[in-house]
Amino acid sequence: MSVQARDLAEEFVFRFGRTPTVSRAPGRVNLIGEHTDYNDGFVMPAALEFATLTAASQRPDRRLTVYSMIMDETREFDLDAPPQGASGDWSDYVIGVALTLEMSGRRLSGADLIIWSDVPLGAGLSSSAALEVSVAHALLSESGLEFDPIEVAQICQRAEDDFVGMRCGVMDQYISCCGVAGHALLIDCRSLSSRHVAIAPNLRLLIANSNVRHQHAGGEYNLRREACEEGVRLLSRLIGPITALRDVTPEQLEAKRRKLPELIYRRCRHIVTENARVLEAERALNAGDFVACGRAMNASHVSMQKDFEITCPEVDMLAGLAQTVKGVYGSRMTGGGFGGCVVSLVEASAVDKATQILTDGYRIATGLDTDIFVCAPSDGVRLIPV
Ligand code: GLA
């Protein structure tokens, strides 16, 4: 199903009898920098052409009526008598964002909303952040309130942490708010500043979905966070006060290796070396040194596989297959882990070959089908014409 803004607006007129505004917020692919965001570190995502659209129109009261075209379900909320906690379904993201916006001191108008998305669900391409950001943008526009992209990214992250109960970092919401067409963003997750990194016109971002999502992903994600926090506690005693693994160099970590439990050491090693790889990838892309960028991506995959242990056989297979193709500079799992997608940096002329090798090789090795998307970095959230 492909629904453009106009179709969404027509559905809106049919259901609510008014013409809506439409906010569009993209999903993302992360080129490099995994699990570094909640360690105050560096990440380098790009916004995708896949996006969530929220059609919205203000109501005179303080009620929210939300229809999801994907789920074919409607939910209603009263901002003056909100639910006390999450219900465990898609609407948690909507009401969680609304309530967190209110907690930040903004007073929202009620609104009717229709939501549609083509961001693949559960594939590690940030369907949740796209939903949160498009809803935040729609609610703020309909309430006549200003949209501050970085602050809204933090509010959406807080909604997911506090209301939905997933302790994510800020990367996904940040890039959905601030993405720039043709570019990845190097985001410093401590200062929340970012730099544009152009993706050269001869390059393509090729995403291969393993179509596997391991059940324990959420719990394992939080366990990785706890291991990093334990690393900070132990290293603070060994090298002096630090607030995050961002403050530790690979050399400092090596010097204290024997004083750390082996597992904590490996978790920390992923983070401190990954931060260095993100900066190297930025340098390499800016210098046109795609081979060096690809090398950093491949090393990132190994680090996620061996040290952080967040890959799985299916994504290892996809990354391994892609890395054999001439014209593929580098390939790695992208996103939180335990399934989802692999991203490869590819010469445009090698896209067909890489697609064929990934499709055939993955089916032979696993009996599963991969879905391949060739993506151009797109813009962050905005109103689109209807
Ligand atoms: C998920 C989280 C992000 C980030 C990535 C891993 O996408 O939402 O904040 O931690 O995993 O890099």
Short mmCIF file of C-alpha atoms and ligand atoms in Angstrom, two decimals, residues 28 30 33-38 126 160 166 168-172 221 335-336, ligand 1:
data_model
loop_
_atom_site.label_atom_id
_atom_site.label_comp_id
_atom_site.label_asym_id
_atom_site.label_seq_id
_atom_site.Cartn_x
_atom_site.Cartn_y
_atom_site.Cartn_z
CA ARG A 28 16.69 6.39 9.94
CA ASN A 30 22.70 4.50 11.28
CA GLY A 33 28.10 4.45 16.04
CA GLU A 34 25.96 1.81 17.74
CA HIS A 35 24.96 2.05 21.40
CA THR A 36 27.25 5.05 21.73
CA ASP A 37 24.40 7.57 22.02
CA TYR A 38 23.49 6.73 25.63
CA SER A 126 13.32 3.62 13.94
CA GLU A 160 9.92 6.53 25.13
CA MET A 166 12.37 1.57 26.56
CA CYS A 168 16.74 4.42 24.40
CA GLY A 169 19.30 7.09 23.56
CA VAL A 170 18.56 10.25 21.58
CA MET A 171 19.93 9.29 18.16
CA ASP A 172 16.73 8.16 16.44
CA TYR A 221 19.31 -3.56 25.10
CA GLY A 335 20.31 -0.18 14.96
CA GLY A 336 19.80 -1.68 18.40
C1 GLA B 1 18.09 2.00 19.28
C2 GLA B 1 17.94 3.18 20.24
C3 GLA B 1 19.01 4.25 19.95
C4 GLA B 1 20.41 3.64 19.92
C5 GLA B 1 20.42 2.40 19.02
C6 GLA B 1 21.74 1.68 19.08
O1 GLA B 1 17.80 2.41 17.98
O2 GLA B 1 16.66 3.77 20.11
O3 GLA B 1 18.94 5.27 20.91
O4 GLA B 1 20.87 3.35 21.20
O5 GLA B 1 19.41 1.48 19.35
O6 GLA B 1 22.74 2.45 18.54
#
